[in-house]
Short mmCIF file of C-alpha atoms in Angstrom, two decimals:
data_model
loop_
_atom_site.label_atom_id
_atom_site.label_comp_id
_atom_site.label_asym_id
_atom_site.label_seq_id
_atom_site.Cartn_x
_atom_site.Cartn_y
_atom_site.Cartn_z
CA UNK A 1 -24.54 2.52 37.87
CA UNK A 2 -27.87 1.12 38.29
CA UNK A 3 -29.64 4.25 36.78
CA UNK A 4 -27.01 4.35 33.66
CA UNK A 5 -28.18 0.81 32.75
CA UNK A 6 -32.29 1.65 32.73
CA UNK A 7 -31.26 4.95 30.39
CA UNK A 8 -29.25 2.57 28.68
CA UNK A 9 -31.77 0.46 28.26
CA UNK A 10 -34.51 2.78 27.91
CA UNK A 11 -32.48 3.86 24.88
CA UNK A 12 -31.66 0.59 23.12
CA UNK A 13 -35.47 0.03 22.79
CA UNK A 14 -36.51 3.02 22.09
CA UNK A 15 -33.55 3.22 19.20
CA UNK A 16 -34.45 0.03 18.74
CA UNK A 17 -38.30 0.58 17.91
CA UNK A 18 -36.95 3.41 14.89
CA UNK A 19 -36.97 0.32 12.67
CA UNK A 20 -40.33 0.59 10.84
CA UNK A 21 -39.03 4.23 9.77
CA UNK A 22 -35.99 2.60 7.30
CA UNK A 23 -37.11 -0.62 6.59
CA UNK A 24 -40.55 0.14 5.16
CA UNK A 25 -39.58 2.45 2.12
CA UNK A 26 -36.83 -0.04 1.16
CA UNK A 27 -39.24 -2.94 1.37
CA UNK A 28 -41.63 -0.51 -0.43
CA UNK A 29 -39.05 0.07 -3.34
CA UNK A 30 -38.49 -3.72 -3.78
CA UNK A 31 -35.09 -3.95 -2.61
CA UNK A 32 -33.61 -7.23 -0.99
CA UNK A 33 -34.44 -8.29 2.00
CA UNK A 34 -30.41 -9.89 2.54
CA UNK A 35 -28.70 -7.04 0.64
CA UNK A 36 -30.44 -4.00 3.37
CA UNK A 37 -29.59 -6.43 6.15
CA UNK A 38 -26.10 -7.29 5.34
CA UNK A 39 -25.00 -3.59 4.23
CA UNK A 40 -27.17 -2.63 7.99
CA UNK A 41 -24.72 -5.00 9.40
CA UNK A 42 -21.72 -4.15 7.98
CA UNK A 43 -22.12 -0.54 7.71
CA UNK A 44 -22.82 -0.73 11.50
CA UNK A 45 -19.65 -3.81 12.11
CA UNK A 46 -17.61 -0.44 9.96
CA UNK A 47 -18.50 2.39 12.52
CA UNK A 48 -17.89 0.16 15.79
CA UNK A 49 -14.85 -0.81 14.09
CA UNK A 50 -14.16 2.17 13.45
CA UNK A 51 -14.05 3.91 17.19
CA UNK A 52 -12.27 0.56 18.12
CA UNK A 53 -9.48 1.48 16.32
CA UNK A 54 -9.44 5.16 17.51
CA UNK A 55 -9.59 4.24 20.86
CA UNK A 56 -6.94 1.89 20.14
CA UNK A 57 -8.14 -1.66 21.17
CA UNK A 58 -7.20 -4.63 19.48
CA UNK A 59 -9.41 -6.97 17.38
CA UNK A 60 -7.60 -10.28 19.42
CA UNK A 61 -10.72 -12.78 20.18
CA UNK A 62 -9.40 -16.76 21.09
CA UNK A 63 -11.54 -19.24 19.24
CA UNK A 64 -13.71 -19.98 22.25
CA UNK A 65 -14.70 -16.15 22.29
CA UNK A 66 -15.16 -16.27 18.44
CA UNK A 67 -17.89 -19.22 18.43
CA UNK A 68 -19.74 -17.29 21.30
CA UNK A 69 -19.49 -14.50 19.18
CA UNK A 70 -20.74 -16.29 15.83
CA UNK A 71 -23.72 -18.07 17.80
CA UNK A 72 -24.39 -14.14 18.95
CA UNK A 73 -24.15 -12.96 14.94
CA UNK A 74 -26.48 -15.66 13.73
CA UNK A 75 -29.03 -15.27 16.52
CA UNK A 76 -28.84 -11.69 15.98
CA UNK A 77 -29.47 -12.51 12.22
CA UNK A 78 -32.28 -14.52 12.78
CA UNK A 79 -34.25 -12.46 14.96
CA UNK A 80 -33.52 -9.56 12.44
CA UNK A 81 -34.66 -11.71 9.23
CA UNK A 82 -38.00 -13.12 10.80
CA UNK A 83 -39.18 -9.72 12.40
CA UNK A 84 -38.72 -8.21 8.24
CA UNK A 85 -40.46 -11.11 7.28
CA UNK A 86 -43.15 -10.47 10.08
CA UNK A 87 -43.67 -7.10 8.42
CA UNK A 88 -44.80 -8.89 4.95
CA UNK A 89 -48.00 -10.68 7.29
CA UNK A 90 -48.16 -8.20 9.86
CA UNK A 91 -48.31 -3.55 10.15
CA UNK A 92 -44.99 -2.43 11.67
CA UNK A 93 -47.15 -1.69 14.56
CA UNK A 94 -48.46 -4.84 16.04
CA UNK A 95 -45.58 -7.23 14.51
CA UNK A 96 -43.09 -4.40 16.69
CA UNK A 97 -45.30 -5.86 19.51
CA UNK A 98 -45.17 -9.14 19.07
CA UNK A 99 -41.18 -9.11 19.19
CA UNK A 100 -41.51 -7.93 22.99
CA UNK A 101 -42.76 -11.14 23.70
CA UNK A 102 -39.29 -12.04 24.10
CA UNK A 103 -38.95 -10.73 27.98
CA UNK A 104 -41.30 -13.18 29.48
CA UNK A 105 -39.01 -15.81 26.95
CA UNK A 106 -35.80 -14.20 28.77
CA UNK A 107 -37.22 -14.54 32.23
CA UNK A 108 -38.62 -17.82 31.56
CA UNK A 109 -35.01 -18.90 30.20
CA UNK A 110 -33.27 -17.24 32.89
CA UNK A 111 -35.80 -19.39 35.85
CA UNK A 112 -35.76 -22.65 34.28
CA UNK A 113 -31.91 -22.76 32.97
CA UNK A 114 -30.42 -20.54 35.81
CA UNK A 115 -32.74 -20.29 38.38
CA UNK A 116 -32.78 -16.60 38.48
CA UNK A 117 -35.65 -16.16 41.14
CA UNK A 118 -38.62 -13.98 39.73
CA UNK A 119 -40.30 -11.70 42.53
CA UNK A 120 -43.47 -11.39 42.40
CA UNK A 121 -43.67 -7.71 40.92
CA UNK A 122 -42.09 -8.78 38.35
CA UNK A 123 -44.04 -11.59 36.95
CA UNK A 124 -46.75 -9.02 37.37
CA UNK A 125 -45.10 -6.45 35.46
CA UNK A 126 -44.35 -9.01 33.26
CA UNK A 127 -48.15 -10.25 33.09
CA UNK A 128 -49.13 -6.29 33.00
CA UNK A 129 -46.86 -5.76 29.81
CA UNK A 130 -47.99 -9.24 28.19
CA UNK A 131 -51.54 -7.77 28.49
CA UNK A 132 -50.27 -5.22 26.63
CA UNK A 133 -49.33 -6.86 23.84
CA UNK A 134 -52.57 -8.84 24.00
CA UNK A 135 -54.69 -5.80 24.27
CA UNK A 136 -52.76 -4.20 21.27
CA UNK A 137 -53.58 -7.07 18.95
CA UNK A 138 -57.11 -6.97 19.98
CA UNK A 139 -59.66 -6.01 16.78
CA UNK A 140 -63.23 -5.43 17.72
CA UNK A 141 -64.47 -8.98 19.57
CA UNK A 142 -61.66 -10.93 18.30
CA UNK A 143 -58.08 -11.51 17.87
CA UNK A 144 -57.43 -10.26 14.71
CA UNK A 145 -54.19 -11.28 13.40
CA UNK A 146 -52.07 -13.29 10.54
CA UNK A 147 -51.22 -16.19 12.72
CA UNK A 148 -48.51 -17.10 10.37
CA UNK A 149 -47.37 -13.49 10.30
CA UNK A 150 -47.68 -13.84 14.51
CA UNK A 151 -45.58 -17.33 14.22
CA UNK A 152 -42.44 -15.60 12.34
CA UNK A 153 -42.68 -12.53 14.53
CA UNK A 154 -42.86 -14.91 17.42
CA UNK A 155 -39.49 -16.67 16.16
CA UNK A 156 -37.74 -13.11 15.86
CA UNK A 157 -38.87 -13.08 19.65
CA UNK A 158 -36.68 -16.06 20.31
CA UNK A 159 -33.71 -15.43 18.97
CA UNK A 160 -33.81 -12.08 19.89
CA UNK A 161 -34.42 -13.27 23.84
CA UNK A 162 -31.36 -16.59 23.07
CA UNK A 163 -28.95 -13.13 22.10
CA UNK A 164 -29.44 -11.16 25.38
CA UNK A 165 -29.33 -14.61 27.31
CA UNK A 166 -25.84 -15.24 26.00
CA UNK A 167 -24.74 -12.37 26.22
CA UNK A 168 -25.32 -11.79 29.97
CA UNK A 169 -23.98 -16.13 31.31
CA UNK A 170 -21.21 -16.46 28.27
CA UNK A 171 -18.92 -14.36 30.58
CA UNK A 172 -17.01 -13.04 26.90
CA UNK A 173 -13.63 -10.97 28.82
CA UNK A 174 -14.50 -8.37 25.37
CA UNK A 175 -15.54 -4.80 25.86
CA UNK A 176 -18.80 -3.82 24.88
CA UNK A 177 -17.69 -2.49 21.74
CA UNK A 178 -15.56 -5.45 20.38
CA UNK A 179 -18.58 -7.58 21.46
CA UNK A 180 -20.76 -5.54 19.14
CA UNK A 181 -18.46 -5.14 16.16
CA UNK A 182 -17.77 -9.09 15.99
CA UNK A 183 -21.69 -9.63 16.21
CA UNK A 184 -22.41 -7.22 13.61
CA UNK A 185 -19.59 -8.18 11.26
CA UNK A 186 -20.76 -12.24 12.15
CA UNK A 187 -24.77 -11.22 11.18
CA UNK A 188 -23.57 -9.50 8.12
CA UNK A 189 -21.23 -12.10 6.87
CA UNK A 190 -24.31 -14.10 7.56
CA UNK A 191 -26.83 -12.07 4.68
CA UNK A 192 -23.98 -11.74 2.61
CA UNK A 193 -23.71 -15.61 2.56
CA UNK A 194 -27.02 -15.69 1.84
CA UNK A 195 -27.34 -12.95 -1.68
CA UNK A 196 -24.16 -14.49 -2.78
CA UNK A 197 -26.07 -18.15 -2.91
CA UNK A 198 -29.13 -16.56 -3.94
CA UNK A 199 -26.97 -14.53 -7.26
CA UNK A 200 -28.12 -11.01 -5.81
CA UNK A 201 -26.49 -7.71 -6.71
CA UNK A 202 -25.21 -5.76 -4.23
CA UNK A 203 -25.35 -2.33 -5.79
CA UNK A 204 -26.79 0.58 -4.19
CA UNK A 205 -29.11 1.88 -6.47
CA UNK A 206 -29.22 5.72 -5.63
CA UNK A 207 -27.78 8.03 -2.81
CA UNK A 208 -30.95 8.68 -0.69
CA UNK A 209 -30.60 4.90 0.03
CA UNK A 210 -26.99 4.89 0.82
CA UNK A 211 -27.55 7.26 3.49
CA UNK A 212 -30.81 5.08 4.50
CA UNK A 213 -28.45 2.36 5.13
CA UNK A 214 -25.86 4.71 7.04
CA UNK A 215 -28.52 6.11 9.30
CA UNK A 216 -30.54 2.85 9.56
CA UNK A 217 -27.25 1.19 10.32
CA UNK A 218 -26.40 4.06 13.26
CA UNK A 219 -29.21 4.64 14.99
CA UNK A 220 -31.55 1.26 15.28
CA UNK A 221 -28.18 -1.18 15.13
CA UNK A 222 -24.89 0.59 16.50
CA UNK A 223 -26.72 2.87 19.63
CA UNK A 224 -29.40 0.11 20.46
CA UNK A 225 -26.63 -2.96 20.63
CA UNK A 226 -23.92 -1.10 22.52
CA UNK A 227 -26.47 0.77 24.63
CA UNK A 228 -28.05 -2.56 25.38
CA UNK A 229 -24.54 -4.51 26.02
CA UNK A 230 -23.55 -2.16 28.22
CA UNK A 231 -27.31 -2.24 29.94
CA UNK A 232 -26.81 -5.51 30.48
CA UNK A 233 -23.90 -5.35 32.01
CA UNK A 234 -24.96 -2.79 34.49
CA UNK A 235 -28.34 -4.75 35.50
CA UNK A 236 -28.80 -7.97 33.60
CA UNK A 237 -31.10 -9.38 31.39
CA UNK A 238 -34.88 -9.59 32.80
CA UNK A 239 -34.91 -5.83 33.57
CA UNK A 240 -33.49 -4.68 30.02
CA UNK A 241 -35.92 -6.97 28.71
CA UNK A 242 -38.54 -5.28 30.96
CA UNK A 243 -37.40 -2.09 29.70
CA UNK A 244 -37.51 -3.07 25.85
CA UNK A 245 -41.49 -2.56 26.25
CA UNK A 246 -40.61 0.92 24.86
CA UNK A 247 -39.91 -0.71 21.82
CA UNK A 248 -43.03 -1.66 20.56
CA UNK A 249 -45.10 1.81 21.47
CA UNK A 250 -42.49 3.59 19.92
CA UNK A 251 -43.10 1.47 16.49
CA UNK A 252 -46.52 2.29 17.38
CA UNK A 253 -46.14 5.51 17.28
CA UNK A 254 -44.12 5.73 14.11
CA UNK A 255 -46.62 3.68 13.11
CA UNK A 256 -49.41 6.18 13.43
CA UNK A 257 -47.49 9.64 12.88
CA UNK A 258 -45.46 8.62 9.73
CA UNK A 259 -47.25 5.22 7.84
CA UNK A 260 -51.43 6.57 8.95
CA UNK A 261 -51.56 3.38 11.20
CA UNK A 262 -54.80 3.76 12.86
CA UNK A 263 -54.48 5.19 16.84
CA UNK A 264 -57.70 3.21 18.68
CA UNK A 265 -59.00 2.69 22.08
CA UNK A 266 -56.60 -0.22 22.15
CA UNK A 267 -53.63 0.86 20.79
CA UNK A 268 -54.09 3.43 24.25
CA UNK A 269 -54.63 0.70 26.22
CA UNK A 270 -52.20 -1.52 25.16
CA UNK A 271 -49.71 1.20 25.51
CA UNK A 272 -50.22 2.26 29.38
CA UNK A 273 -50.69 -1.44 30.15
CA UNK A 274 -46.42 -1.97 28.49
CA UNK A 275 -45.49 1.13 29.99
CA UNK A 276 -46.80 0.05 33.88
CA UNK A 277 -45.17 -2.87 33.24
CA UNK A 278 -41.99 -0.98 32.72
CA UNK A 279 -42.34 1.61 35.61
CA UNK A 280 -43.32 -1.42 38.21
CA UNK A 281 -40.33 -3.53 37.10
CA UNK A 282 -37.58 -0.49 37.51
CA UNK A 283 -38.83 0.13 40.81
CA UNK A 284 -39.20 -3.50 41.82
CA UNK A 285 -35.42 -3.91 40.99
CA UNK A 286 -34.38 -0.44 42.48
CA UNK A 287 -36.31 -1.42 45.86
CA UNK A 288 -34.89 -5.18 45.97
CA UNK A 289 -30.85 -3.75 45.55
CA UNK A 290 -31.57 -1.39 48.38
CA UNK A 291 -33.31 -4.11 50.67
CA UNK A 292 -29.50 -5.63 49.95
#
């Protein structure tokens, strides 16, 4: 059960880290961000909804569940919106890396509001991963980073952390697929509302952009979200959050190999520190379980 949780957490992080592959060509085509994100989540909801119909699960939810799922949808929407706004200020590698501050926020929320114990090894692994984030932002002798971009992506990080904590602590009695379906549906409704208010066109200009949306939705949203939900149910939000360190690693690799971001010594050191943080956390959590 634990091992499956870790594998799902890694899959979620890796698939989420692939976002730059899909979003950068759409941004370069000057396509509307609200329409892009509407289709990303709308197609995701259709895919997950199709599975719910296939597996004969009902779509019924009560008022309390609808409220929690709507809040989850808004958290996910705001996290996505601030991340893509951040891409206008920072390179994809650095933006995705700054997003990784969310494990620190998750761990702090769990510690201060839910009194979840932080082991010394958990704190050390968080510090290692955070140090990796800082090193990735270093250039030359100082921090060369756009602070407006940093603030925007930190907001993305905060809403992603809130999403994870709410999934873990709301005690929703719905399946992972159902939770993902309604989260995606409410997220798409958020962007649809924004697009309608802004009088934006929902027309998709070409088949290649349509296919891009479909693959984008499946890989970075359906796979990532389902794996995230089941990983949190299996191992809790703090270990999953720290496994999320792999997201910036994947995003940096994508940026280097596909979008010609320079692979510097700082990138190498930063990625190494992040991976060390992930590995230490997994080892520490497994030891903690074996001693119980």
